[in-house]
Structures are given as C-alpha cells and as structure tokens.
Amino acid sequence: VPDERGFRRCEGIDTPFVLGFFRPRIYLPYGLSTASEPYIIAHEKAHIKRMDHLVKPIAYCILALHWFNPLVWLAYIFLCRDMEMACDEQVVRDMDTQQRKAYSMALLRCSADNHHFVCHRLIDALFNLYFYFNISIIKYTLFQQANLLIFDRD
C-alpha cells in the first residue's frame, strides 16, 4: 500500500528494500518505528542513487550461472557487503555524532529484529559446505593414489 510520500508499506516483509529496474520503489515493513524511519529511508535512497537496484540482480545472475565457482560466491558476498557500507558512508557523511549513533541504532534495530543476516549466514554455510565437499574429494583421491603407490607395486 503506497503511503503519502510514495513509499510502499507491506505486511509480509521483514526488512526494507528497493525493488524495480526502471522506477525503483522503496518498500517498508509495517511496524517500523517512526524514530528510525528517516534513517532507513535515507539508506534506501542511497541504494537508488548508487544504482544498486540494477547492479545486484546482474551480480546475482552471474552467481546463478557460475554457482560452482567459489570465487564468484566470494565476490558476490563482498559486493553485497561493500554496497551496504557505501550506502552507510553516503548517509552518515554530513551527520554529527549524535545522528550517527541514532542511524547506527536504527540499522541495528532493523537488522536484529528481522534477522537480516540470515541470508549472509546461509551463503557462508553453502560456501563452507562447497569447500568441505571439494576437500573431501581431494583427500579421497590422494588417499586412493597413495594406496595404489604403496600396495600395487609389481
């Protein structure tokens, strides 16, 4: 449901986000505190200004095509983290210390209440599983080759 400022309010979402390629819109969850709302909106506007709503889906498509490459997973994780930090830097650039504290608390409240970091933890877990699987195969192959060298001497 659009509010009076043009932002979309949704019941089924946990965190604010930007959606749309040509006309990006900011979607806000119901229950967002009025004290943290201006900071969250400023953060989402920074994403729009930086064109992150275009870059992130392209990066995700690259990740989907190269899902088997751990370097692409790592690049995607760093891209997401760098996007968030760049937006934070842009928003707090002209703030004083008190405003920066309030901004930090607003982001912490939003992420802690809504389990924002679950996606990054899932990606980290998949990344670790990928490496564990590959290392297990390498160990098994090396063990088999060592057994052939030791026991198959003719």
PDB file of C-alpha atoms in Angstrom:
ATOM      1  CA  VAL A   1       0.000   0.000   0.000  1.00  0.00           C
ATOM      2  CA  PRO A   2       1.582   3.324  -1.002  1.00  0.00           C
ATOM      3  CA  ASP A   3       1.758   5.935   1.738  1.00  0.00           C
ATOM      4  CA  GLU A   4       1.519   9.709   1.331  1.00  0.00           C
ATOM      5  CA  ARG A   5       5.228  10.032   0.409  1.00  0.00           C
ATOM      6  CA  GLY A   6       5.161   7.323  -2.258  1.00  0.00           C
ATOM      7  CA  PHE A   7       6.799   4.550  -0.229  1.00  0.00           C
ATOM      8  CA  ARG A   8       5.167   1.143  -0.265  1.00  0.00           C
ATOM      9  CA  ARG A   9       4.122  -0.417   3.049  1.00  0.00           C
ATOM     10  CA  CYS A  10       3.850  -4.199   3.171  1.00  0.00           C
ATOM     11  CA  GLU A  11       2.770  -6.653   5.826  1.00  0.00           C
ATOM     12  CA  GLY A  12       4.614  -9.682   4.509  1.00  0.00           C
ATOM     13  CA  ILE A  13       8.170  -8.294   4.543  1.00  0.00           C
ATOM     14  CA  ASP A  14      10.681  -8.171   7.367  1.00  0.00           C
ATOM     15  CA  THR A  15      13.211  -5.636   6.123  1.00  0.00           C
ATOM     16  CA  PRO A  16      13.084  -2.519   3.955  1.00  0.00           C
ATOM     17  CA  PHE A  17      14.311  -2.907   0.385  1.00  0.00           C
ATOM     18  CA  VAL A  18      14.328  -1.320  -3.068  1.00  0.00           C
ATOM     19  CA  LEU A  19      12.595  -3.062  -5.965  1.00  0.00           C
ATOM     20  CA  GLY A  20      12.251  -2.077  -9.601  1.00  0.00           C
ATOM     21  CA  PHE A  21      14.575  -1.556 -12.552  1.00  0.00           C
ATOM     22  CA  PHE A  22      13.152   1.481 -14.307  1.00  0.00           C
ATOM     23  CA  ARG A  23      11.107   3.017 -11.480  1.00  0.00           C
ATOM     24  CA  PRO A  24      12.595   1.714  -8.239  1.00  0.00           C
ATOM     25  CA  ARG A  25      10.358   1.891  -5.194  1.00  0.00           C
ATOM     26  CA  ILE A  26      11.192   1.681  -1.520  1.00  0.00           C
ATOM     27  CA  TYR A  27       9.243  -0.993   0.340  1.00  0.00           C
ATOM     28  CA  LEU A  28       8.899  -0.636   4.101  1.00  0.00           C
ATOM     29  CA  PRO A  29       7.525  -3.151   6.585  1.00  0.00           C
ATOM     30  CA  TYR A  30       4.647  -2.242   8.845  1.00  0.00           C
ATOM     31  CA  GLY A  31       5.773  -1.659  12.403  1.00  0.00           C
ATOM     32  CA  LEU A  32       8.900   0.304  11.521  1.00  0.00           C
ATOM     33  CA  SER A  33       9.455   2.816  14.321  1.00  0.00           C
ATOM     34  CA  THR A  34       8.955   6.470  13.461  1.00  0.00           C
ATOM     35  CA  ALA A  35      12.319   7.329  15.058  1.00  0.00           C
ATOM     36  CA  SER A  36      14.279   5.013  12.768  1.00  0.00           C
ATOM     37  CA  GLU A  37      12.194   5.507   9.627  1.00  0.00           C
ATOM     38  CA  PRO A  38      14.015   8.616   8.283  1.00  0.00           C
ATOM     39  CA  TYR A  39      17.363   6.867   8.622  1.00  0.00           C
ATOM     40  CA  ILE A  40      16.132   3.714   6.919  1.00  0.00           C
ATOM     41  CA  ILE A  41      14.602   5.751   4.081  1.00  0.00           C
ATOM     42  CA  ALA A  42      17.859   7.702   3.654  1.00  0.00           C
ATOM     43  CA  HIS A  43      19.736   4.403   3.441  1.00  0.00           C
ATOM     44  CA  GLU A  44      17.367   3.015   0.814  1.00  0.00           C
ATOM     45  CA  LYS A  45      17.522   6.273  -1.183  1.00  0.00           C
ATOM     46  CA  ALA A  46      21.311   5.940  -1.179  1.00  0.00           C
ATOM     47  CA  HIS A  47      20.884   2.490  -2.774  1.00  0.00           C
ATOM     48  CA  ILE A  48      18.731   4.043  -5.505  1.00  0.00           C
ATOM     49  CA  LYS A  49      21.185   6.890  -6.078  1.00  0.00           C
ATOM     50  CA  ARG A  50      24.072   4.412  -6.404  1.00  0.00           C
ATOM     51  CA  MET A  51      22.027   2.217  -8.835  1.00  0.00           C
ATOM     52  CA  ASP A  52      22.411  -0.807  -6.570  1.00  0.00           C
ATOM     53  CA  HIS A  53      18.957  -1.990  -7.644  1.00  0.00           C
ATOM     54  CA  LEU A  54      20.470  -2.629 -11.085  1.00  0.00           C
ATOM     55  CA  VAL A  55      23.866  -3.970 -10.074  1.00  0.00           C
ATOM     56  CA  LYS A  56      22.741  -6.553  -7.515  1.00  0.00           C
ATOM     57  CA  PRO A  57      20.372  -8.528  -9.803  1.00  0.00           C
ATOM     58  CA  ILE A  58      23.044  -8.628 -12.510  1.00  0.00           C
ATOM     59  CA  ALA A  59      25.552  -9.919  -9.957  1.00  0.00           C
ATOM     60  CA  TYR A  60      23.007 -12.490  -8.792  1.00  0.00           C
ATOM     61  CA  CYS A  61      22.528 -13.714 -12.363  1.00  0.00           C
ATOM     62  CA  ILE A  62      26.300 -14.098 -12.694  1.00  0.00           C
ATOM     63  CA  LEU A  63      26.285 -16.042  -9.435  1.00  0.00           C
ATOM     64  CA  ALA A  64      23.497 -18.282 -10.728  1.00  0.00           C
ATOM     65  CA  LEU A  65      25.466 -19.035 -13.891  1.00  0.00           C
ATOM     66  CA  HIS A  66      28.735 -19.680 -12.031  1.00  0.00           C
ATOM     67  CA  TRP A  67      27.315 -21.275  -8.874  1.00  0.00           C
ATOM     68  CA  PHE A  68      30.099 -23.856  -8.876  1.00  0.00           C
ATOM     69  CA  ASN A  69      32.897 -21.280  -8.654  1.00  0.00           C
ATOM     70  CA  PRO A  70      33.795 -20.336  -5.065  1.00  0.00           C
ATOM     71  CA  LEU A  71      35.463 -17.111  -6.211  1.00  0.00           C
ATOM     72  CA  VAL A  72      32.172 -15.893  -7.674  1.00  0.00           C
ATOM     73  CA  TRP A  73      30.433 -16.659  -4.358  1.00  0.00           C
ATOM     74  CA  LEU A  74      33.124 -14.729  -2.539  1.00  0.00           C
ATOM     75  CA  ALA A  75      32.856 -11.817  -4.970  1.00  0.00           C
ATOM     76  CA  TYR A  76      29.075 -11.709  -4.527  1.00  0.00           C
ATOM     77  CA  ILE A  77      29.358 -11.697  -0.727  1.00  0.00           C
ATOM     78  CA  PHE A  78      31.907  -8.878  -0.836  1.00  0.00           C
ATOM     79  CA  LEU A  79      29.798  -6.957  -3.364  1.00  0.00           C
ATOM     80  CA  CYS A  80      26.772  -7.082  -1.047  1.00  0.00           C
ATOM     81  CA  ARG A  81      28.818  -6.006   1.966  1.00  0.00           C
ATOM     82  CA  ASP A  82      30.513  -3.196   0.040  1.00  0.00           C
ATOM     83  CA  MET A  83      27.155  -1.917  -1.233  1.00  0.00           C
ATOM     84  CA  GLU A  84      25.819  -1.689   2.303  1.00  0.00           C
ATOM     85  CA  MET A  85      28.931   0.022   3.633  1.00  0.00           C
ATOM     86  CA  ALA A  86      29.000   2.513   0.754  1.00  0.00           C
ATOM     87  CA  CYS A  87      25.377   3.456   1.405  1.00  0.00           C
ATOM     88  CA  ASP A  88      26.090   3.837   5.107  1.00  0.00           C
ATOM     89  CA  GLU A  89      29.066   6.091   4.363  1.00  0.00           C
ATOM     90  CA  GLN A  90      26.985   8.208   1.994  1.00  0.00           C
ATOM     91  CA  VAL A  91      24.191   8.646   4.536  1.00  0.00           C
ATOM     92  CA  VAL A  92      26.395   9.494   7.542  1.00  0.00           C
ATOM     93  CA  ARG A  93      28.741  11.785   5.617  1.00  0.00           C
ATOM     94  CA  ASP A  94      27.034  15.016   6.751  1.00  0.00           C
ATOM     95  CA  MET A  95      25.788  13.814  10.152  1.00  0.00           C
ATOM     96  CA  ASP A  96      27.087  14.787  13.556  1.00  0.00           C
ATOM     97  CA  THR A  97      27.992  12.221  16.221  1.00  0.00           C
ATOM     98  CA  GLN A  98      24.521  12.014  17.760  1.00  0.00           C
ATOM     99  CA  GLN A  99      22.860  11.498  14.394  1.00  0.00           C
ATOM    100  CA  ARG A 100      25.406   8.801  13.523  1.00  0.00           C
ATOM    101  CA  LYS A 101      24.610   6.990  16.758  1.00  0.00           C
ATOM    102  CA  ALA A 102      20.884   7.202  16.031  1.00  0.00           C
ATOM    103  CA  TYR A 103      21.463   5.959  12.470  1.00  0.00           C
ATOM    104  CA  SER A 104      23.547   3.039  13.709  1.00  0.00           C
ATOM    105  CA  MET A 105      20.931   2.119  16.294  1.00  0.00           C
ATOM    106  CA  ALA A 106      18.170   2.290  13.664  1.00  0.00           C
ATOM    107  CA  LEU A 107      20.047  -0.104  11.377  1.00  0.00           C
ATOM    108  CA  LEU A 108      20.906  -2.428  14.258  1.00  0.00           C
ATOM    109  CA  ARG A 109      17.311  -2.461  15.453  1.00  0.00           C
ATOM    110  CA  CYS A 110      16.063  -3.201  11.971  1.00  0.00           C
ATOM    111  CA  SER A 111      18.564  -5.994  11.331  1.00  0.00           C
ATOM    112  CA  ALA A 112      18.342  -7.590  14.778  1.00  0.00           C
ATOM    113  CA  ASP A 113      14.545  -7.592  14.883  1.00  0.00           C
ATOM    114  CA  ASN A 114      14.171  -9.017  11.410  1.00  0.00           C
ATOM    115  CA  HIS A 115      17.066 -11.484  11.144  1.00  0.00           C
ATOM    116  CA  HIS A 116      18.616  -9.542   8.272  1.00  0.00           C
ATOM    117  CA  PHE A 117      21.858 -11.506   8.325  1.00  0.00           C
ATOM    118  CA  VAL A 118      20.242 -14.916   7.753  1.00  0.00           C
ATOM    119  CA  CYS A 119      20.919 -14.692   4.008  1.00  0.00           C
ATOM    120  CA  HIS A 120      24.625 -13.986   4.534  1.00  0.00           C
ATOM    121  CA  ARG A 121      24.871 -16.834   7.032  1.00  0.00           C
ATOM    122  CA  LEU A 122      23.194 -19.164   4.550  1.00  0.00           C
ATOM    123  CA  ILE A 123      25.607 -18.133   1.806  1.00  0.00           C
ATOM    124  CA  ASP A 124      28.551 -18.594   4.191  1.00  0.00           C
ATOM    125  CA  ALA A 125      27.272 -22.050   5.149  1.00  0.00           C
ATOM    126  CA  LEU A 126      26.883 -23.071   1.499  1.00  0.00           C
ATOM    127  CA  PHE A 127      30.342 -21.726   0.746  1.00  0.00           C
ATOM    128  CA  ASN A 128      31.837 -23.760   3.626  1.00  0.00           C
ATOM    129  CA  LEU A 129      29.930 -26.863   2.522  1.00  0.00           C
ATOM    130  CA  TYR A 130      31.241 -26.422  -1.010  1.00  0.00           C
ATOM    131  CA  PHE A 131      34.835 -26.275   0.228  1.00  0.00           C
ATOM    132  CA  TYR A 132      34.343 -29.192   2.619  1.00  0.00           C
ATOM    133  CA  PHE A 133      32.926 -31.312  -0.214  1.00  0.00           C
ATOM    134  CA  ASN A 134      35.805 -30.467  -2.545  1.00  0.00           C
ATOM    135  CA  ILE A 135      38.456 -31.045   0.130  1.00  0.00           C
ATOM    136  CA  SER A 136      36.876 -34.411   0.955  1.00  0.00           C
ATOM    137  CA  ILE A 137      37.073 -35.436  -2.694  1.00  0.00           C
ATOM    138  CA  ILE A 138      40.688 -34.286  -2.919  1.00  0.00           C
ATOM    139  CA  LYS A 139      41.613 -36.192   0.264  1.00  0.00           C
ATOM    140  CA  TYR A 140      39.880 -39.330  -1.006  1.00  0.00           C
ATOM    141  CA  THR A 141      41.636 -39.082  -4.377  1.00  0.00           C
ATOM    142  CA  LEU A 142      45.031 -38.549  -2.759  1.00  0.00           C
ATOM    143  CA  PHE A 143      44.405 -41.448  -0.377  1.00  0.00           C
ATOM    144  CA  GLN A 144      43.479 -43.720  -3.295  1.00  0.00           C
ATOM    145  CA  GLN A 145      46.582 -42.681  -5.225  1.00  0.00           C
ATOM    146  CA  ALA A 146      48.763 -43.253  -2.164  1.00  0.00           C
ATOM    147  CA  ASN A 147      47.271 -46.727  -1.721  1.00  0.00           C
ATOM    148  CA  LEU A 148      47.965 -47.534  -5.366  1.00  0.00           C
ATOM    149  CA  LEU A 149      51.569 -46.421  -4.998  1.00  0.00           C
ATOM    150  CA  ILE A 150      52.094 -48.402  -1.786  1.00  0.00           C
ATOM    151  CA  PHE A 151      50.144 -51.588  -2.352  1.00  0.00           C
ATOM    152  CA  ASP A 152      50.167 -52.049  -6.124  1.00  0.00           C
ATOM    153  CA  ARG A 153      53.891 -52.433  -6.595  1.00  0.00           C
ATOM    154  CA  ASP A 154      54.569 -55.200  -9.049  1.00  0.00           C
TER     155      ASP A 154
END
